[in-house]
Short mmCIF file of C-alpha atoms in Angstrom, two decimals:
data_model
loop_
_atom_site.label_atom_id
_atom_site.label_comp_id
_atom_site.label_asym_id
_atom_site.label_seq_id
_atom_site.Cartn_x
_atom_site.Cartn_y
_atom_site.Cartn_z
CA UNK A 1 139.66 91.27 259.01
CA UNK A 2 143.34 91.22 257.50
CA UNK A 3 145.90 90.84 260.61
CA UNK A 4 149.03 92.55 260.66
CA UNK A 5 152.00 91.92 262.83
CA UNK A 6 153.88 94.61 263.60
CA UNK A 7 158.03 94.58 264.92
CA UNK A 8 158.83 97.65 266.81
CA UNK A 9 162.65 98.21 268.36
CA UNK A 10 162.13 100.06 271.72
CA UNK A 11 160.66 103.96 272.00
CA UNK A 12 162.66 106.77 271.08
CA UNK A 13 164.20 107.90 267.32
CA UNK A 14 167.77 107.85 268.30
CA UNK A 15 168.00 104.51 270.76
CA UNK A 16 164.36 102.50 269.18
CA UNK A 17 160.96 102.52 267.21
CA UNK A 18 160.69 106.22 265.70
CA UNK A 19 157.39 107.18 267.85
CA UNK A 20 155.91 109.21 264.99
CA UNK A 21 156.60 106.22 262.71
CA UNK A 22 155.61 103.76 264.77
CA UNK A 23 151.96 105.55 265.49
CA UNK A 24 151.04 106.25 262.29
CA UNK A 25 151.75 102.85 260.86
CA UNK A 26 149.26 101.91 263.66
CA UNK A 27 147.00 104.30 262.03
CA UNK A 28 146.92 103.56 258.87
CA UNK A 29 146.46 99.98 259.93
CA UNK A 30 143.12 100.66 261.74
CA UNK A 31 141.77 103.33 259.45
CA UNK A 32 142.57 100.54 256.29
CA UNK A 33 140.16 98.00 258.27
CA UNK A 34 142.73 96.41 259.29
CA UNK A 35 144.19 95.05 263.03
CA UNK A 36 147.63 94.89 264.41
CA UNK A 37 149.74 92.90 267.15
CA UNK A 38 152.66 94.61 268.04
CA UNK A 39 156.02 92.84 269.05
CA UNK A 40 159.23 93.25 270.13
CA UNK A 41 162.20 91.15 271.00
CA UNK A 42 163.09 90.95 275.07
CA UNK A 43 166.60 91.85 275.21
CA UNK A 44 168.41 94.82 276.09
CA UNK A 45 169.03 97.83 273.93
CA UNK A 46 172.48 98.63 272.65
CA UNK A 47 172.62 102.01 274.97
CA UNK A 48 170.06 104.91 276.08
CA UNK A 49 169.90 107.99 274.22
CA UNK A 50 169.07 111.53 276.64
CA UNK A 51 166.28 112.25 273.44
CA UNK A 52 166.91 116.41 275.24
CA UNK A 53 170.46 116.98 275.08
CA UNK A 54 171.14 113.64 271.96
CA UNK A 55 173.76 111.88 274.93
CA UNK A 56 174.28 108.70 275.72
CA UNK A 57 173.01 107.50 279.36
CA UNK A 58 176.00 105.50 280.26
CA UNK A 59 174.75 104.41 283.30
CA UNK A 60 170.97 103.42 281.96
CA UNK A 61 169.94 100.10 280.88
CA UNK A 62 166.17 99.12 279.08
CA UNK A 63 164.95 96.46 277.67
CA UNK A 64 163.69 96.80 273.81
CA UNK A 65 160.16 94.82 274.86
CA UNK A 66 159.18 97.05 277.85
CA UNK A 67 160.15 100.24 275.68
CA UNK A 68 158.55 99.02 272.88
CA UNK A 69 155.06 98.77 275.43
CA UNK A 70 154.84 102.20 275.76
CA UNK A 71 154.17 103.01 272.40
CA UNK A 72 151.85 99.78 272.27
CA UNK A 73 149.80 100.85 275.27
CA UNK A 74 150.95 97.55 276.93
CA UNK A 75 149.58 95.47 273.92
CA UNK A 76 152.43 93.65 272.67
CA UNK A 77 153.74 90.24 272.93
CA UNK A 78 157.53 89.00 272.86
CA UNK A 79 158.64 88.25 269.34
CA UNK A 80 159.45 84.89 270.18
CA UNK A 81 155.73 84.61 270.62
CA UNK A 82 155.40 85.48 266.89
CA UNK A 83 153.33 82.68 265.35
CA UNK A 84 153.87 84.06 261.00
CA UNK A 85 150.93 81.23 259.78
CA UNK A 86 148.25 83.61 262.49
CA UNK A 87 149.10 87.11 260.49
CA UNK A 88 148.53 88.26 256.91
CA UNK A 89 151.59 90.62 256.83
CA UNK A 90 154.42 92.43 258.41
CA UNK A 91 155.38 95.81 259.17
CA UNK A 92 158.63 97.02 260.81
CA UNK A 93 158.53 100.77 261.52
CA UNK A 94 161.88 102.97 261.16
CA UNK A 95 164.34 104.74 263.97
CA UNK A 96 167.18 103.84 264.88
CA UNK A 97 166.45 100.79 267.33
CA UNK A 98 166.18 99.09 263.88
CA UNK A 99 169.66 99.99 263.23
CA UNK A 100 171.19 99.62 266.55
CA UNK A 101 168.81 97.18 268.25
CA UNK A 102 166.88 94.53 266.06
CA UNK A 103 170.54 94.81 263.64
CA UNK A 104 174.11 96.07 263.81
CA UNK A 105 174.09 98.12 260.57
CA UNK A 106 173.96 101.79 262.31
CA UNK A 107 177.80 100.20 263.75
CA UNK A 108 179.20 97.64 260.74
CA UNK A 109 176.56 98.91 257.67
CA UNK A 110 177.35 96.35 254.89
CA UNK A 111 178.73 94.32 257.79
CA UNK A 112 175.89 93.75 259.89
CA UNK A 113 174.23 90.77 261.33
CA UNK A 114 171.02 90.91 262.41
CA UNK A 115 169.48 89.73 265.55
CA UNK A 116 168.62 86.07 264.93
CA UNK A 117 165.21 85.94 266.37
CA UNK A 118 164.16 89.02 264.49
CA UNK A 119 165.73 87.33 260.79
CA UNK A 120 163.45 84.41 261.54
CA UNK A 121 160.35 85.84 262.33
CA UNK A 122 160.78 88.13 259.02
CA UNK A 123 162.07 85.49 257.01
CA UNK A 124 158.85 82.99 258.38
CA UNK A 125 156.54 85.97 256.06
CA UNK A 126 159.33 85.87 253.19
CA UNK A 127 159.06 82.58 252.46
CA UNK A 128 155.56 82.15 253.02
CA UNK A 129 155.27 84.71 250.26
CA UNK A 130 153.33 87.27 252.48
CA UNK A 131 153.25 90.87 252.36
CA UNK A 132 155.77 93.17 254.41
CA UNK A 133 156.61 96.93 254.92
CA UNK A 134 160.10 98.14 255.82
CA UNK A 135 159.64 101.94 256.71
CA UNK A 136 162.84 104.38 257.32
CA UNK A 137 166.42 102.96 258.13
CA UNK A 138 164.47 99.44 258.59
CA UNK A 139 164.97 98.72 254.87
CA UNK A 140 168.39 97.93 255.80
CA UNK A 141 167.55 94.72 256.76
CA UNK A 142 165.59 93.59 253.65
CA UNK A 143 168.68 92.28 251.49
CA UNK A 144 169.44 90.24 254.78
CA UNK A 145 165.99 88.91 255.10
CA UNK A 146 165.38 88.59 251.38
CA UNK A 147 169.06 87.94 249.48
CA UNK A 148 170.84 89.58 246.92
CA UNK A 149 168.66 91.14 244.27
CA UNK A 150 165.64 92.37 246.19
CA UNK A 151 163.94 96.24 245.50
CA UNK A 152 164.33 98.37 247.85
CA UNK A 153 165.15 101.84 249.61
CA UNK A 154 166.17 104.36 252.24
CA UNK A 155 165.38 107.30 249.77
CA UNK A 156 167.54 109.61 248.69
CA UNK A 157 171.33 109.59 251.17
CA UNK A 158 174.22 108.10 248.58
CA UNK A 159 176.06 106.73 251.83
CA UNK A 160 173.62 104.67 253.28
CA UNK A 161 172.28 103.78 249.66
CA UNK A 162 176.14 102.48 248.89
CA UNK A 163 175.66 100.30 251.79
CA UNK A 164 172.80 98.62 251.11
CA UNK A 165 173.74 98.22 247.71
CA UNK A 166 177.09 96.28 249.16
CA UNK A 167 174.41 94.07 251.56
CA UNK A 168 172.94 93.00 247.82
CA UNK A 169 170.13 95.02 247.66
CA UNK A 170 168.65 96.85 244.20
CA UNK A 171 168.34 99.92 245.76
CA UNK A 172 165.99 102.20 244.30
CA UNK A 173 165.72 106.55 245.09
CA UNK A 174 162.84 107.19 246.30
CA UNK A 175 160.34 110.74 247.56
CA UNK A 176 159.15 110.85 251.02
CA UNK A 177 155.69 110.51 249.70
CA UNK A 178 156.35 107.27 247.76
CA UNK A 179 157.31 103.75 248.12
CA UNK A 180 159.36 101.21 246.32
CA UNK A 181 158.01 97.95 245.64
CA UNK A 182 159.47 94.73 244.78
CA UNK A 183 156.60 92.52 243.53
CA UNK A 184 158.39 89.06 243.02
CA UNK A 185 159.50 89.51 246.82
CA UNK A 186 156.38 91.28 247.82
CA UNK A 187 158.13 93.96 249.81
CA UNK A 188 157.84 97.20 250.43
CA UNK A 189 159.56 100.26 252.16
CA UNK A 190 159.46 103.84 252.33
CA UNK A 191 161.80 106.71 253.62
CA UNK A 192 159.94 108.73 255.88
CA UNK A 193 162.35 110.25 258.01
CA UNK A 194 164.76 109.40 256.26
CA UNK A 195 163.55 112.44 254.49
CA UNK A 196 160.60 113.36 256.10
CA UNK A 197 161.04 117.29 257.38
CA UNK A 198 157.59 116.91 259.29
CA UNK A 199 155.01 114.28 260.75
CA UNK A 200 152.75 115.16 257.79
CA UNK A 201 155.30 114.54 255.17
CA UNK A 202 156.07 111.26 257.18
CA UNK A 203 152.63 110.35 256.68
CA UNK A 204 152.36 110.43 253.35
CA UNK A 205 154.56 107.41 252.72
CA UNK A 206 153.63 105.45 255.29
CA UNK A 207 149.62 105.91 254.28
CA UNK A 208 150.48 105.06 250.86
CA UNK A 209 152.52 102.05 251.87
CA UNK A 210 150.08 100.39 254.70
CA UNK A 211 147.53 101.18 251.87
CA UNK A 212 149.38 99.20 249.30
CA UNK A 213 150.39 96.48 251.62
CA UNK A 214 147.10 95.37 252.14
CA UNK A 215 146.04 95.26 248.49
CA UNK A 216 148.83 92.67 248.29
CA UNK A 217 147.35 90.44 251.09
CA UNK A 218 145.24 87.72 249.16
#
């Protein structure tokens, strides 16, 4: 059975993993034949988001691993526990925990670091040439992972499509119900809320993109 780890960035679409995002990655896994590990880094999230009135919770703290459980079920493991050479591919979902949490870019776009534990794990697949999936705003960090050159997109937005094109990116428009491949890098994203205007259009992408990521797996 093909093994896929997956990197998820807390619980919530404004402040972590995009839930809708993050669940149906985890279905199309399973329902491919597939299995997943999920994983998160254990360090705090850059703020709390009130996901009813879209305010920040000044006077909340979480931690991106123990978010990241509830969407897991309590399966997960810390992403330092991430062992690349025991998994056949990767899959970060979308939301903006990618952006805020496992990166900078939602704050410094072109300018962004991102979180060193999180580069090496993804870089660990890169460079063992296996398969990944970056799904929403989590594209941003494929130039960073992959270098200057590499396919890939966010969809449709000119703005954020400017800045990865300034991170190095080749960055490609893209339909909710596609995905952009690059197949020297073997990477993939989608844009699903980046566009999506429902779960089912959301869906779409990410099928087709779990679907194709596993054809690429040896």
């Amino acid at each position: 059975m093909k093994k896929i780890a997956v990197i998820l960035s807390g619980c919530g679409v404004f402040d972590g993993s995009e839930i809708h995002e993050a669940v149906l990655t985890l279905l199309s896994i399973t329902q491919a034949g597939a299995s997943y590990q999920c994983f998160a880094p254990n360090i705090s999230q850059f703020h709390v988001i009130n996901h009813l009135t879209g305010e920040v919770e000044s006077d909340q703290q979480r931690n991106v691993l123990v978010e990241s459980a509830r969407i897991a079920r309590g399966d997960i493991q810390d992403l330092a526990m991430l062992d690349a050479t025991k998994f056949d591919a990767l899959v970060l979902p979308g939301g903006f925990g990618a952006a805020k949490n496992l990166s900078d870019f939602a704050f410094k776009g072109a300018d962004c670091q991102i979180n060193v534990e999180v580069l090496n794990a993804c870089q660990l697949f890169a460079q063992a040439k296996k398969p990944a999936a970056y799904i929403c705003i989590a594209p941003a960090l494929i130039p960073l992972v992959y270098g200057p050159g590499v396919t890939a997109t966010i969809g449709t937005d000119p703005a954020t499509a400017e800045q990865l094109t300034l991170l190095g990116a080749n960055h490609q428009n893209c339909e909710v119900n596609e995905f952009v491949m690059d197949e020297t890098a073997k990477v993939i994203s989608t844009p699903a809320y980046m566009l999506a205007g429902s779960i089912a259009q959301a869906a779409q992408g990410i099928d087709k993109t779990i679907k194709q990521l596993l054809v690429m797996i040896p």
